[in-house]
Coordinates of C-alpha atoms in Angstrom, one line a residue:
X1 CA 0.9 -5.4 -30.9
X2 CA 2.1 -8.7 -31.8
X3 CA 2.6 -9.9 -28.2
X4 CA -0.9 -9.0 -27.2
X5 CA -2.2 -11.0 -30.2
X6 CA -0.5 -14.2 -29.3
X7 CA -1.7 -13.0 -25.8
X8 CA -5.0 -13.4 -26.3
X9 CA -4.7 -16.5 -28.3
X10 CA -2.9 -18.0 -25.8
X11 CA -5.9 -17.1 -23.5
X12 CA -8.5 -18.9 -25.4
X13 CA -6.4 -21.7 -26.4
X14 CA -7.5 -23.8 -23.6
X15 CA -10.2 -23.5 -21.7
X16 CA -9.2 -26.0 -18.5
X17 CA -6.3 -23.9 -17.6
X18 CA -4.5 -20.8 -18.8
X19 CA -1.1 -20.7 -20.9
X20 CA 0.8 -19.8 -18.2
X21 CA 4.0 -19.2 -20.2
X22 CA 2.7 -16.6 -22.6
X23 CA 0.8 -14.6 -19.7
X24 CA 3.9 -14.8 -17.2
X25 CA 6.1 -13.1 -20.2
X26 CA 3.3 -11.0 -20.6
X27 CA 2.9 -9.4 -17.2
X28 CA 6.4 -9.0 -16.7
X29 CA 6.5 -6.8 -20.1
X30 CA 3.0 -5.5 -18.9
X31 CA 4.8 -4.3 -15.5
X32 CA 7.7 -2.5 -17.2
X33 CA 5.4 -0.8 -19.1
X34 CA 3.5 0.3 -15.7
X35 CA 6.7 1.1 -13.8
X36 CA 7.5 3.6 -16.8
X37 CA 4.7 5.9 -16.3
X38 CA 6.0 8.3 -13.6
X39 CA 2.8 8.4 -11.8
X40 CA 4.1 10.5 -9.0
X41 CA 1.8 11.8 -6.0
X42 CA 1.5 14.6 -5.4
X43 CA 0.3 15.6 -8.1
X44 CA -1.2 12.5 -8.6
X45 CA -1.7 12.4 -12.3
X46 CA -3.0 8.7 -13.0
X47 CA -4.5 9.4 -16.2
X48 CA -1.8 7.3 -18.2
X49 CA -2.0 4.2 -15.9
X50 CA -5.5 4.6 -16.2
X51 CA -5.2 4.1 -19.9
X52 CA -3.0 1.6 -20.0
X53 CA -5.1 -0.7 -17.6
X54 CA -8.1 0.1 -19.6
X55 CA -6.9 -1.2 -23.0
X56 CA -5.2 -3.9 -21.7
X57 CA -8.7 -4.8 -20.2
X58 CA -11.0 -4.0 -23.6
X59 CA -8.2 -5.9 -25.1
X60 CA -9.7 -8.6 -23.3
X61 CA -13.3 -8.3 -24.1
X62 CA -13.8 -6.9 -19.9
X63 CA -15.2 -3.1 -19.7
X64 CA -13.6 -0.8 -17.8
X65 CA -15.0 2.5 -15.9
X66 CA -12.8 5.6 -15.8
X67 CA -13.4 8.4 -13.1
X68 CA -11.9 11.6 -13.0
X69 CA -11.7 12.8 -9.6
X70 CA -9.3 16.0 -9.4
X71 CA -7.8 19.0 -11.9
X72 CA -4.6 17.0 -12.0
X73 CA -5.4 14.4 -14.2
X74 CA -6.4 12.1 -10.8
X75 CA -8.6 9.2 -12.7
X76 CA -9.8 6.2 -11.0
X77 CA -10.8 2.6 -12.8
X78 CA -13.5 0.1 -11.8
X79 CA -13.9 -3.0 -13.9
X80 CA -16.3 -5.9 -13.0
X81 CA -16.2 -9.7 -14.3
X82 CA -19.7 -10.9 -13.7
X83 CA -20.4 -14.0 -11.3
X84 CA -22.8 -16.4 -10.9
X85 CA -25.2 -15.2 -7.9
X86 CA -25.6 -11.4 -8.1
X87 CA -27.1 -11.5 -4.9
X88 CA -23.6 -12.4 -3.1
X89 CA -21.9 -8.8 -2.3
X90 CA -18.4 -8.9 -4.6
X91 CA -14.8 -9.6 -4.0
X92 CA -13.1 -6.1 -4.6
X93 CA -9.8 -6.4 -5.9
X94 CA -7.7 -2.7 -4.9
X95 CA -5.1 -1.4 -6.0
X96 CA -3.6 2.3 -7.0
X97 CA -2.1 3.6 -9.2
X98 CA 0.2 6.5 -8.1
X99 CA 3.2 6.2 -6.5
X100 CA 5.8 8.4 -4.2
X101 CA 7.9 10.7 -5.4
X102 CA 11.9 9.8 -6.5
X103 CA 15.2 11.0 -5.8
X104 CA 17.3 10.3 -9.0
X105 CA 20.7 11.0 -8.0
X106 CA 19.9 8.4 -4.4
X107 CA 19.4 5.2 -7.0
X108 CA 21.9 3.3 -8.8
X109 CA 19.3 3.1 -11.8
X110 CA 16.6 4.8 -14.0
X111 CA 13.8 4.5 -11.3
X112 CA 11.5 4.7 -14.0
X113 CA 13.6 2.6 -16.0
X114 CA 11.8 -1.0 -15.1
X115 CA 15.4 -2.4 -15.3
X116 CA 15.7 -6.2 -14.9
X117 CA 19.0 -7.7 -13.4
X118 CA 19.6 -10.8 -12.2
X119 CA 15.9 -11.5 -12.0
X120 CA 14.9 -8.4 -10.2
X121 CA 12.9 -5.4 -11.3
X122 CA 13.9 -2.5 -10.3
X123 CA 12.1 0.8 -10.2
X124 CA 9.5 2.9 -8.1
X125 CA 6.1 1.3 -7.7
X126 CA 7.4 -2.0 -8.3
X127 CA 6.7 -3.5 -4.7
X128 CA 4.1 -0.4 -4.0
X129 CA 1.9 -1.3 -5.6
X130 CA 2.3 -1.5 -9.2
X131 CA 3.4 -5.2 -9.0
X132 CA 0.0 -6.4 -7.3
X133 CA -1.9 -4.0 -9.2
X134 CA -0.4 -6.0 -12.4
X135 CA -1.3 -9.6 -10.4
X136 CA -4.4 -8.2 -9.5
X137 CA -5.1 -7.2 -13.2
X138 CA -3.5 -10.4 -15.1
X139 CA -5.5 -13.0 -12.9
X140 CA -8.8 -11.2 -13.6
X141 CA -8.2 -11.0 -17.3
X142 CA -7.0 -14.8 -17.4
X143 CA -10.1 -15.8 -15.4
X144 CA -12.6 -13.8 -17.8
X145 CA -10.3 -15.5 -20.9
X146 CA -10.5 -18.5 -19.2
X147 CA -14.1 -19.0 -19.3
X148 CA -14.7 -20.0 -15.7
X149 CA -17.7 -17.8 -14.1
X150 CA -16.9 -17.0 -10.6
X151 CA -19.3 -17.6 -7.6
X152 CA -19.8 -14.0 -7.2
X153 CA -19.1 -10.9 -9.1
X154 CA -14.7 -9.8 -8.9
X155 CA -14.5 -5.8 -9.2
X156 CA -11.3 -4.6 -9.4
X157 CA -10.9 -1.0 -8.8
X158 CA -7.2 1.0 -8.8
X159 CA -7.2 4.2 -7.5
X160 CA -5.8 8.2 -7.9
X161 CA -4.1 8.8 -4.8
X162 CA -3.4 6.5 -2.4
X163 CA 0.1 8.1 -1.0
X164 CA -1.6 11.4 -0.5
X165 CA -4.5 10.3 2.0
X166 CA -7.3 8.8 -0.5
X167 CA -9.0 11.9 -0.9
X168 CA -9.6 12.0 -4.5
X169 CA -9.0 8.4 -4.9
X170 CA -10.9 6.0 -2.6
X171 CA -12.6 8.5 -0.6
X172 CA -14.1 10.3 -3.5
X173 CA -15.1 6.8 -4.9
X174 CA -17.1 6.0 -1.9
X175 CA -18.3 9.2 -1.6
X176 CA -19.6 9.5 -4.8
X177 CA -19.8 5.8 -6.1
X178 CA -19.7 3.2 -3.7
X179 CA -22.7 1.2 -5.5
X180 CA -19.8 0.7 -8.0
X181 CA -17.5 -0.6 -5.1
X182 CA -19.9 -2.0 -2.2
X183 CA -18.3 -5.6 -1.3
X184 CA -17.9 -7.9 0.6
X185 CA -13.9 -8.7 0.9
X186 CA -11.4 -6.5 -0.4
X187 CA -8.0 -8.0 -0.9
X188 CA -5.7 -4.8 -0.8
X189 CA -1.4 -4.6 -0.4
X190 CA -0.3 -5.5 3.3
X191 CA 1.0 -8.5 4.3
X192 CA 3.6 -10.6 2.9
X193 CA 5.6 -13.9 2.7
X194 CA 8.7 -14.0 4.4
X195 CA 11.6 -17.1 5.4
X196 CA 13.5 -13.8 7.7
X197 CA 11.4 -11.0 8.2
X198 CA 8.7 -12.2 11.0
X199 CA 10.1 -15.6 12.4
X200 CA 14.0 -17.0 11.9
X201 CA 14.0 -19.3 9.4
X202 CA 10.7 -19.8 8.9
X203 CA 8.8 -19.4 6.0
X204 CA 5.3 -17.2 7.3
X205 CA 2.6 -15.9 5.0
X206 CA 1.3 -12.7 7.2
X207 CA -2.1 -12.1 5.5
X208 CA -3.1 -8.6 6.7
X209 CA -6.5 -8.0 8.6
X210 CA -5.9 -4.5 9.5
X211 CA -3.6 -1.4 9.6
X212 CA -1.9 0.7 12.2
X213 CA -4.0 4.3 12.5
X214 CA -2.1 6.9 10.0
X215 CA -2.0 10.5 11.9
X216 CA 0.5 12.9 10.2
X217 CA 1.0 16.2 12.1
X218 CA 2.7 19.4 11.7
X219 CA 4.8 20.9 14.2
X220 CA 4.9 24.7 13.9
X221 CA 7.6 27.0 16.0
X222 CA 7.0 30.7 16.4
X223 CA 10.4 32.9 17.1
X224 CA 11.9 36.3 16.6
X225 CA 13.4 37.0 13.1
X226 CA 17.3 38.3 13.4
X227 CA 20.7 38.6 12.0
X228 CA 22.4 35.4 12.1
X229 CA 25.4 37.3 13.9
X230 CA 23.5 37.8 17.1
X231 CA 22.3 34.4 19.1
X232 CA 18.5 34.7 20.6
X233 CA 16.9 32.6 23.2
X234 CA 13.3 32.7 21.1
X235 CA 14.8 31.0 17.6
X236 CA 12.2 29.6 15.7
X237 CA 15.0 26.6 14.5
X238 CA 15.8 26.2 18.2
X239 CA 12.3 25.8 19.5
X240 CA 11.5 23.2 17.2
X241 CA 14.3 21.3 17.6
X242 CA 13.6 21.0 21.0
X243 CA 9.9 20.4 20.4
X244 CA 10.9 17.7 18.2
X245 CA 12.8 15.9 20.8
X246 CA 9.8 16.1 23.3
X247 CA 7.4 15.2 20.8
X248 CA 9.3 12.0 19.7
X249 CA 9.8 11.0 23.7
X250 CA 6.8 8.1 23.6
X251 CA 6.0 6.2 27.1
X252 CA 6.0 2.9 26.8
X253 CA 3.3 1.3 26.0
X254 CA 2.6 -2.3 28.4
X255 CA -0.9 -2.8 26.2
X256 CA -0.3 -5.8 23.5
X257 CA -1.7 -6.0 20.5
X258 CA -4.1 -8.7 20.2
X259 CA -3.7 -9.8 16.2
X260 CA 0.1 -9.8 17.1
X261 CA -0.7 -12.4 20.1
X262 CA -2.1 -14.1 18.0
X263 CA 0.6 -14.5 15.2
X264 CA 3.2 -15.4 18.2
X265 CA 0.9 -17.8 18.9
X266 CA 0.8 -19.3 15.5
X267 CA 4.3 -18.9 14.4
X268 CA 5.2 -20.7 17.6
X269 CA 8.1 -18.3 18.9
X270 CA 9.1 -14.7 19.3
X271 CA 9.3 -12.4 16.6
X272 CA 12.6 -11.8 15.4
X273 CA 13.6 -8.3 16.4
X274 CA 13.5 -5.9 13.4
X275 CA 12.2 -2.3 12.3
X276 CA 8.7 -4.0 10.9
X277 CA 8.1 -6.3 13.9
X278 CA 9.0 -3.4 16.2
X279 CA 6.5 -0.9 14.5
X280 CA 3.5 -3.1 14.8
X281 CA 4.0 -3.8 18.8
X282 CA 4.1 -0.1 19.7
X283 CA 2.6 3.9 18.1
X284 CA 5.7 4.8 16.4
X285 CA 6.6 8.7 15.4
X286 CA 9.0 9.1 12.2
X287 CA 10.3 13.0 11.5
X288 CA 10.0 13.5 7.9
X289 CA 10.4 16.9 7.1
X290 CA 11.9 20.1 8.2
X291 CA 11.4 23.3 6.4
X292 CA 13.1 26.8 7.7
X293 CA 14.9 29.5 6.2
X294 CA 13.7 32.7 4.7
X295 CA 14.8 32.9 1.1
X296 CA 15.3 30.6 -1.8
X297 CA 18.4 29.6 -1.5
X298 CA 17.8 29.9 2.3
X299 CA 20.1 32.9 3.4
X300 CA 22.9 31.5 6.1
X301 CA 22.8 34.6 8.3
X302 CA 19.3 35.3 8.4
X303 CA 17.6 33.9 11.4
X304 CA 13.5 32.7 10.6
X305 CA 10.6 34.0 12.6
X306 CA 8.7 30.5 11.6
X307 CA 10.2 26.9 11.6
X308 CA 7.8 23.7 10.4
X309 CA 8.6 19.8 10.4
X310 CA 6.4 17.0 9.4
X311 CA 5.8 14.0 11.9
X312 CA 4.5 10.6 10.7
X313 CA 2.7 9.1 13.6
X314 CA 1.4 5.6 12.8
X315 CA -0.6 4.0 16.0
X316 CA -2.3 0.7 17.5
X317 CA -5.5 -0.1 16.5
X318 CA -7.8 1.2 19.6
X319 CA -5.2 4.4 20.2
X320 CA -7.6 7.7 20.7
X321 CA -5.6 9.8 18.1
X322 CA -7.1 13.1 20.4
X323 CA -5.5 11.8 23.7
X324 CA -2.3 10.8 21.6
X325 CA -1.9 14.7 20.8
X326 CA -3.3 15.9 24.1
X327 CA -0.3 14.1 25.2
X328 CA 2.3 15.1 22.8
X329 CA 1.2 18.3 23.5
X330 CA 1.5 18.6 27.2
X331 CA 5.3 16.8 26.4
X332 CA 6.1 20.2 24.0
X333 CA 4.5 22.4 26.7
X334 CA 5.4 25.2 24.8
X335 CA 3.3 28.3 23.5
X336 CA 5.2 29.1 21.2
X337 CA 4.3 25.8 19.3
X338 CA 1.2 24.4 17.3
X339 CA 0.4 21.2 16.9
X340 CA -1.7 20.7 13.2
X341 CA -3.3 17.6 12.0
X342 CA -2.2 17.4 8.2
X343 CA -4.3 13.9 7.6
X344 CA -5.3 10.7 9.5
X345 CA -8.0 7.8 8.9
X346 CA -10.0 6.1 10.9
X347 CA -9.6 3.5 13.8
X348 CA -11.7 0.8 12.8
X349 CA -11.9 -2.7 13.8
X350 CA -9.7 -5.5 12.6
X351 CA -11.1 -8.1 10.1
X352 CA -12.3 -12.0 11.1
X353 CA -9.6 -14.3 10.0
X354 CA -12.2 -17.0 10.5
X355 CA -14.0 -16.3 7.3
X356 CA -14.0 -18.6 3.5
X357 CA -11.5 -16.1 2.0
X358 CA -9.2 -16.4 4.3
X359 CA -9.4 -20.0 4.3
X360 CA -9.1 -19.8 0.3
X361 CA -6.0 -17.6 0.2
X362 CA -4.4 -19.8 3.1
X363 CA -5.1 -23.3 1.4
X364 CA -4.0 -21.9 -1.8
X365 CA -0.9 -20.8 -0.4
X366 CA -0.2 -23.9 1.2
X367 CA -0.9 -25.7 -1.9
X368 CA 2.2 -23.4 -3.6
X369 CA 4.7 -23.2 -0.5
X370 CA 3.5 -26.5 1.7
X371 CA 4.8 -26.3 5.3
X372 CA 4.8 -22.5 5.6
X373 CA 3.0 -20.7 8.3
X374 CA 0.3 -18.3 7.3
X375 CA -1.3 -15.9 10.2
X376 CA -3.2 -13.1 10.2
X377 CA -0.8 -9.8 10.7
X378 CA -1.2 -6.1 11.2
X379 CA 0.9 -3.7 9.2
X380 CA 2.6 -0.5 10.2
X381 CA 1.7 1.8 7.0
X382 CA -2.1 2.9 6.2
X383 CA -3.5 1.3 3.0
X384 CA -7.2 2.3 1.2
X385 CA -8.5 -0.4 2.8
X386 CA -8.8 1.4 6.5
X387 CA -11.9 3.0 4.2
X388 CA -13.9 0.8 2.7
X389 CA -13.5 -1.2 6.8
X390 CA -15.2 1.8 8.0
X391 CA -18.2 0.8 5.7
X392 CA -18.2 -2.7 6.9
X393 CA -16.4 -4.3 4.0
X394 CA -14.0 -7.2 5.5
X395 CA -10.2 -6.0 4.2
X396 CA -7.2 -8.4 4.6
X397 CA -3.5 -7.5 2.9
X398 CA -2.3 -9.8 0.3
X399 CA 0.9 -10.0 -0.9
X400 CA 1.4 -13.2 -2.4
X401 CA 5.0 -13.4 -2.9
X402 CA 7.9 -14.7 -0.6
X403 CA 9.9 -11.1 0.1
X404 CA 13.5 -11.1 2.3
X405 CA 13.6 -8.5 4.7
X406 CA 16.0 -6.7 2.8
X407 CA 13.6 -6.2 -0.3
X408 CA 10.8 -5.9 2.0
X409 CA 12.5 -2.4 3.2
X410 CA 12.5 -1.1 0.0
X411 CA 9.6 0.3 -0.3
X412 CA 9.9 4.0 -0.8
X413 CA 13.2 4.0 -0.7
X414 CA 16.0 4.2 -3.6
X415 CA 16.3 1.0 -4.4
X416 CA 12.8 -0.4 -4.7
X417 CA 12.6 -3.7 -6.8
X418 CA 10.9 -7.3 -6.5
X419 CA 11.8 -10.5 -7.7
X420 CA 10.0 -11.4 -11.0
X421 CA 9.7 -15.3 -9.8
X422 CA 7.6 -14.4 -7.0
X423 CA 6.0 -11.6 -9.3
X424 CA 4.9 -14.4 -11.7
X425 CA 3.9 -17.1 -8.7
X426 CA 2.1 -14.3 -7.0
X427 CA 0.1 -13.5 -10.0
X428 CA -0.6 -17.4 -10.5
X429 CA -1.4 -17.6 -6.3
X430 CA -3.7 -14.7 -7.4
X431 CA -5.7 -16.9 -9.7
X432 CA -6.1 -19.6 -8.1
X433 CA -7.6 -17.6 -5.0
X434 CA -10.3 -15.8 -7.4
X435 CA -10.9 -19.5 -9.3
X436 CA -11.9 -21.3 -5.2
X437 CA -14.2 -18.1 -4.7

């Protein structure tokens, strides 16, 4: 407790400005502590982070709003710091809590060990999305300790159940309390700043104003069940792995993206040639899962009457998601195959870059990392945001910290980390942004 104490002190100390010091040491601790809670999704149980947030927040004199939203322990928070003109719709500040699910023995440490080396943190959740969710949190507590009153009210709001859809997360929130949420920007994850990852040597702030269209889909092959010692034509393994291969066969696309004109335009040369810069000029399909076998272990000599796999289709903005599948299908052209939509969200349109937000978190960039190039981007994974767009809220994806390609790829993978420097200026970048609005 003694930290917090010289925390909050350190808050009020000075009114101008923040003691940045004591807060940076704080979030970092703050972080750990996040990145320790497995919060894993499914099933999604966000109760402890909820908890966590929430006293860190009373600690602070702000008031927090729990939501429970599912039998698992799903719990949403919404907290507000009051502005000046309550007839200005808010900034809404998002973040979730949960996070994907780990394989232990793939990682070279704890992943919910929030181990620091050499300047790095290292665990699950760190770059998705627990990091910005800790920003997000520490600027709106230094604001409130701060004294300064924004323009307009700041909500933040961290959600259940992000990596599973939204449906008990922001979904449920806006079906059931949107007056809680209603705003006018949402600052969300997406986007990112980058010296190697979207131009060659060139230091580019993407600030996201929209996603690609998530549509996950579930192949299912229909066979004849046998003994493994006698080869059939109709094998449900067979089938699908042929499926698969017709499925996967995309035409070329010749329409271009507009948002991605644009940032060519703006960075002032080609994108350099990489899996992130290829995934937002084209609908990509990634095969995530297989599941066959009749028994558990799987017998070896028993062939399956059924055989499933799991395909992540992510697509333009402005794809029809019906006609994609129409297609796909008419590639399978097989009976003995189902196509099944497991989840998708919405097409909606991108986000005006033209608009004061923007203009604050591009000035206030500039001001941190003068001479870099920030554009608007699009991003190649679905975030919450896609949601609250649909309701006419203006989203962009903020990531305020300069991340190689090589980190950037961590995410979900078995070696996810970020470096606490551009943690700690991304938290400060965070700040600043809510301070100009």
């Amino acid at each position: 407790m003694k930290h917090l104490i010289v925390l909050a002190a350190a808050f009020v100390a000075c009114a101008a400005e923040p003691d940045w010091p004591a807060i940076d040491k704080h979030a970092v601790e703050f972080l750990q502590e996040y990145v320790r809670i497995p919060s894993i999704s499914p099933p999604s149980n966000t109760a402890p982070c909820a908890r966590l947030f929430a006293a860190e927040l009373e600690r602070n004199g702000l008031k927090p709003k729990l939501y429970t939203s599912g039998p698992a322990g799903q719990t949403n928070l919404v907290v507000r710091l009051k502005g000046k003109d309550s007839t200005k719709k808010p900034i809404l500040l998002l973040n979730h809590f949960d996070v994907v699910p780990v394989d232990p023995k793939a990682w070279n440490v704890d992943p919910f060990g929030a181990v620091i080396r050499d300047g790095i943190i290292w665990g699950r959740g760190t770059l998705d999305m627990k990091g910005i969710g800790t920003e997000q949190l520490m600027a709106l507590i230094a604001l409130h300790n701060s004294g300064i009153v924004p323009s307009r009210d700041i909500v933040m709001i961290s959600t259940a159940d992000e990596e599973m859809g939204g449906e008990l997360g922001i979904r449920w929130m806006i079906a059931n309390h949107f007056d809680e949420i209603d705003a006018e920007y949402v600052l969300d994850e997406g986007g990112m700043g980058t010296r190697n990852a979207l131009a060659p040597n060139k230091l580019v702030f993407g600030i996201s104003v929209g996603d690609k269209i998530v549509l996950w889909l579930r192949l299912r092959a229909h066979g004849t069940a046998g003994h493994g010692s006698q080869p059939i034509p109709d094998n449900a393994n067979m089938i699908l792995l042929q499926a698969i291969g017709r499925a996967m066969a995309l035409p070329e696309s010749g329409k271009q993206n507009p948002v991605v004109e644009e940032m060519r335009r703006t960075i002032g040369e080609p994108l350099v040639v990489n899996k992130f810069t290829s995934a937002i000029q084209r609908n990509t399909i990634s095969l995530t899962t297989l599941t066959s076998g009749v028994g558990s272990p799987p017998k070896a000599n028993v062939i399956p009457s059924t055989a499933e796999a799991s395909l992540d289709c992510r697509l333009l903005p402005g794809t029809n998601a019906e006609e994609f599948i129409s297609e796909m299908k008419a590639r399978i052209n097989d009976p003995r195959v189902t196509v099944e939509i497991i989840s998708t969200a919405p097409d909606v349109a991108m986000s005006p870059s033209n608009t004061p937000l923007f203009a604050a978190m591009r000035d206030t960039v500039l001001k941190y990392h003068p001479g870099a190039v920030v554009t608007p981007m699009i991003v190649p994974f679905g975030t919450d945001s896609a949601f609250l767009q649909q309701r006419g809220v203006i989203a962009y994806g903020f990531t305020p910290m300069v991340i190689d390609a090589a980190t950037a790829a961590t995410m979900h993978s078995d070696s996810e980390r970020i470096p606490i420097a551009e943690f700690i200026t991304g938290l400060h970048i965070f700040y600043d942004v809510l301070k100009r609005q």
